[in-house]
XYZ file of C-alpha atoms in Angstrom:
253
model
C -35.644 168.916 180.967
C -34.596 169.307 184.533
C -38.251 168.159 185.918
C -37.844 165.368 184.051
C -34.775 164.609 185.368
C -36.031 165.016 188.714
C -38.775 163.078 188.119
C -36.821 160.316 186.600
C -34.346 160.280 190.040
C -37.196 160.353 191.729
C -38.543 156.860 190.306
C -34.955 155.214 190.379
C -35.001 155.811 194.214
C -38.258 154.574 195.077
C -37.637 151.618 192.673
C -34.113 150.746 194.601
C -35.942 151.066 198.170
C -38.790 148.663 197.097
C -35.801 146.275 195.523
C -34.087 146.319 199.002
C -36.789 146.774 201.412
C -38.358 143.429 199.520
C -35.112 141.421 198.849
C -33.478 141.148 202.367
C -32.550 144.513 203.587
C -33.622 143.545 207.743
C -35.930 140.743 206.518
C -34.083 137.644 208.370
C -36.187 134.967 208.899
C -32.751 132.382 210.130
C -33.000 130.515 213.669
C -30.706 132.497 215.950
C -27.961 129.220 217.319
C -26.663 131.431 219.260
C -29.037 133.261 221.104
C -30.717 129.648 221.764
C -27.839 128.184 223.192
C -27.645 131.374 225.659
C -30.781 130.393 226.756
C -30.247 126.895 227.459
C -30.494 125.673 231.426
C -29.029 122.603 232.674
C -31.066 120.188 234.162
C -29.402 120.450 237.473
C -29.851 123.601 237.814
C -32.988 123.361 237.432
C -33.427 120.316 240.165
C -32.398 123.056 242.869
C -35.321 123.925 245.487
C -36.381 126.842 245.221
C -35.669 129.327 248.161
C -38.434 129.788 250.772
C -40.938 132.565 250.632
C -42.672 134.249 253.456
C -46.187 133.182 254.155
C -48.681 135.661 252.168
C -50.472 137.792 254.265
C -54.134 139.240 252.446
C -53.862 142.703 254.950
C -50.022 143.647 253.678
C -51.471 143.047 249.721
C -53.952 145.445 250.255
C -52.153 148.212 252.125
C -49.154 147.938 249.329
C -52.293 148.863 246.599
C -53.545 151.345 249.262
C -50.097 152.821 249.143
C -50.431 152.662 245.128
C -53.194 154.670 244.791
C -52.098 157.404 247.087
C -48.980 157.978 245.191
C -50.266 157.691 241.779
C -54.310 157.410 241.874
C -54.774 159.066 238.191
C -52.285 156.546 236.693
C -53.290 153.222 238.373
C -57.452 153.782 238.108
C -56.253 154.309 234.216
C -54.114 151.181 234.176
C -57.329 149.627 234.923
C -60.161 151.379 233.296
C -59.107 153.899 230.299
C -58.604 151.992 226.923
C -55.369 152.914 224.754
C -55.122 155.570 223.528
C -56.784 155.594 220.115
C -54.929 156.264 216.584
C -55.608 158.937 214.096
C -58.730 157.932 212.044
C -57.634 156.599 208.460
C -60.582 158.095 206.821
C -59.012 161.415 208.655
C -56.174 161.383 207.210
C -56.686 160.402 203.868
C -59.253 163.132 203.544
C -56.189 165.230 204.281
C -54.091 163.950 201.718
C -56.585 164.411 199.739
C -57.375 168.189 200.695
C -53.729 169.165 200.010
C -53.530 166.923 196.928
C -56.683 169.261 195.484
C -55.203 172.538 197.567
C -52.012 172.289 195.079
C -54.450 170.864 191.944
C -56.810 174.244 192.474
C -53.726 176.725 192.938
C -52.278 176.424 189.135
C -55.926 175.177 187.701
C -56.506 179.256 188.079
C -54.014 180.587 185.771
C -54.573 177.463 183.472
C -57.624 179.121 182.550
C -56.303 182.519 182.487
C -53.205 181.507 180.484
C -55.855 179.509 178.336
C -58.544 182.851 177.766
C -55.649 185.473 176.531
C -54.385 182.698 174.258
C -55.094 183.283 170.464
C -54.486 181.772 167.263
C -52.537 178.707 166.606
C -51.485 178.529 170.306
C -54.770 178.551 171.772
C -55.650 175.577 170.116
C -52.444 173.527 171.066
C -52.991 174.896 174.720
C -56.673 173.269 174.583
C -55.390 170.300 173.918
C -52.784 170.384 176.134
C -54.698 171.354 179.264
C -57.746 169.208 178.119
C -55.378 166.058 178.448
C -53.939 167.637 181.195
C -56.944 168.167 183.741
C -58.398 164.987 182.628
C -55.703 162.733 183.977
C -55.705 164.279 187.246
C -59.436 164.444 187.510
C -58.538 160.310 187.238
C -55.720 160.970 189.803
C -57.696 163.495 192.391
C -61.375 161.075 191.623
C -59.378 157.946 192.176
C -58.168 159.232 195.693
C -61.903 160.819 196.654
C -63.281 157.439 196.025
C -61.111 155.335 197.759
C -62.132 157.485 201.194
C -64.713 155.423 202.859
C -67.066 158.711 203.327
C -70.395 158.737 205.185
C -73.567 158.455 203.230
C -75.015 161.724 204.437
C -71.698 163.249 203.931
C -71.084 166.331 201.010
C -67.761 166.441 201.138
C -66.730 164.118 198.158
C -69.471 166.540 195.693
C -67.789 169.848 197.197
C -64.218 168.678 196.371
C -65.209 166.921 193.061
C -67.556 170.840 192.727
C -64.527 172.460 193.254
C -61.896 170.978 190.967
C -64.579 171.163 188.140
C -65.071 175.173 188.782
C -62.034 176.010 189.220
C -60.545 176.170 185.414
C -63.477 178.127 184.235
C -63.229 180.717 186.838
C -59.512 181.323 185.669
C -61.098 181.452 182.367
C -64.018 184.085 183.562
C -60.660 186.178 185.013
C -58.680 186.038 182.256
C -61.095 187.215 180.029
C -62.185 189.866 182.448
C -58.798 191.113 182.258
C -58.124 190.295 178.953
C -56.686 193.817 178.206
C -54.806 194.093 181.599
C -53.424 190.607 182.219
C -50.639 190.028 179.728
C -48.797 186.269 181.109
C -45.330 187.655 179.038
C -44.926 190.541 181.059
C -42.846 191.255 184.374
C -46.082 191.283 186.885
C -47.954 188.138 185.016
C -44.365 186.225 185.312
C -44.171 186.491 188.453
C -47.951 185.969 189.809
C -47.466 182.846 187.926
C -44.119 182.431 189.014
C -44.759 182.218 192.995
C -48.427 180.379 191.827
C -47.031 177.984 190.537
C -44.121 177.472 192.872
C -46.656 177.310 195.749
C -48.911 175.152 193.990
C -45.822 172.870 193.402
C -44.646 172.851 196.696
C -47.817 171.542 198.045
C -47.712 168.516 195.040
C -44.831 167.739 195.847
C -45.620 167.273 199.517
C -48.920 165.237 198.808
C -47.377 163.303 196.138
C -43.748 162.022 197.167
C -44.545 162.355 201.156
C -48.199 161.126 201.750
C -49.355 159.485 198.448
C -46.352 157.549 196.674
C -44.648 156.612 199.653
C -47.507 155.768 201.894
C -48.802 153.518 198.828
C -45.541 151.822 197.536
C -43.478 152.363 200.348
C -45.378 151.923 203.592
C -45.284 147.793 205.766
C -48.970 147.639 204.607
C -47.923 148.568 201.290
C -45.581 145.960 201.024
C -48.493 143.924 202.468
C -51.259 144.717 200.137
C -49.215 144.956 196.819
C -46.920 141.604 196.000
C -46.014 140.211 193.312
C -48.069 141.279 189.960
C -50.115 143.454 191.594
C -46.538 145.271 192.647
C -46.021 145.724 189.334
C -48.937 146.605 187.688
C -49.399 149.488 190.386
C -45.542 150.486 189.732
C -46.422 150.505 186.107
C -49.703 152.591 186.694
C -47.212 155.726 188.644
C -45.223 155.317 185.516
C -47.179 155.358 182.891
C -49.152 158.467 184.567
C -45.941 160.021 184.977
C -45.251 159.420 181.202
C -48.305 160.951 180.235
C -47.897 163.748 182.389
C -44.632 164.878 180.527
C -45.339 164.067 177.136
C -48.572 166.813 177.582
C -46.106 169.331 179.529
C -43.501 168.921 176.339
C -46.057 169.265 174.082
C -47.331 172.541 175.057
């Protein structure tokens, strides 16, 4: 109940920032009266000859830029050669986000199969459910992400991440049964081990979901950009109804 809770405040506060951020809050488009009369110049004013200037002499232009590049020669051959300096790649940094987004997928994925391989009876079948539901909406969530990263042809990093989320479940499984008459998840050792797991693992989702995913996507000037109108709304109703899901297959198992 409290993660849902969270979640839920969660929502309410991006939903009031979009509300804001889209209805007014420092989006003024008014002609400033004010501001125009301050710059206003009367005519006579602007009649007056100007004062006289000394004659321009070619030898005293050069020395000043002599002078220049003596002080500062670094700085002013940059001014006039070096480009700006350029930004972080985008592809870059949404392979990031999506590295931690899997990093904190892959952590718990483990003991999902572990939990899943001591299971028996009656709640081994609800708990294959469960996690079947589970890993299948955020193979849509982590896929989605991966395929939105404009990767190069040649590259095989999208097939090692998409390798790696598929493994990872049935390697938990391999371990738990391994250990199937060591590893007991009820007592003190197996609470914790999942315990700090998990807490890592949500740490890192938390991160990569609130900080670099949902805000950068709903939040961001491009966002705001990209998304208008309907298509605002259909994507708000996508986080939603994935967060929905999500806790209806937590309560459930």
């Amino acid at each position: 109940m409290s993660g849902l809770i969270a979640m839920t405040s969660v929502l309410l506060v991006v939903g009031v920032e979009m509300f804001f951020a889209s209805h007014g809050a420092g989006h003024s488009h008014a002609v400033d009266l004010d501001a125009i009369r301050g710059q206003h110049v009367p005519l006579q004013s602007r009649n007056k000859p100007l004062p006289p200037e000394p004659p321009f002499q070619d030898d005293d232009s050069d020395a000043e830029l002599d002078h220049l590049d003596q002080i500062d020669p670094v700085s002013s051959a940059g001014l006039l050669h070096d480009p700006p300096a350029a930004a972080e790649s985008p592809v870059s940094r949404q392979i990031l986000q999506c590295l931690l987004l899997e990093a904190g997928i892959l952590f718990h994925s483990v003991f999902i199969g572990m939990a899943l391989s001591v299971s028996t009876g009656s709640a081994f079948v609800v708990l294959l459910f469960a996690i079947s539901f589970h890993q299948t909406f955020e193979g849509l969530a982590l896929g989605s992400r991966i395929a939105a990263i404009a990767f190069d042809p040649s590259s095989f990093k999208p097939w090692v991440m998409c390798l790696m989320y598929g493994i990872t479940t049935p390697i938990g499984q391999a371990i738990g049964i391994a250990l199937q008459g060591m590893y007991d998840p009820a007592s003190e050792l197996g609470l914790l081990m999942v315990g700090v797991v998990n807490a890592i693992s949500t740490g890192l989702l938390l991160y990569a979901g609130l900080v670099q995913l949902l805000a950068e996507d709903l939040l961001s000037e491009r966002s705001y950009h990209d998304l208008q109108g309907v298509l605002r709304v259909k994507a708000c109703g996508a986080v939603v109804g994935g967060c929905f899901l999500m806790a209806l297959v937590g309560a459930w198992a």
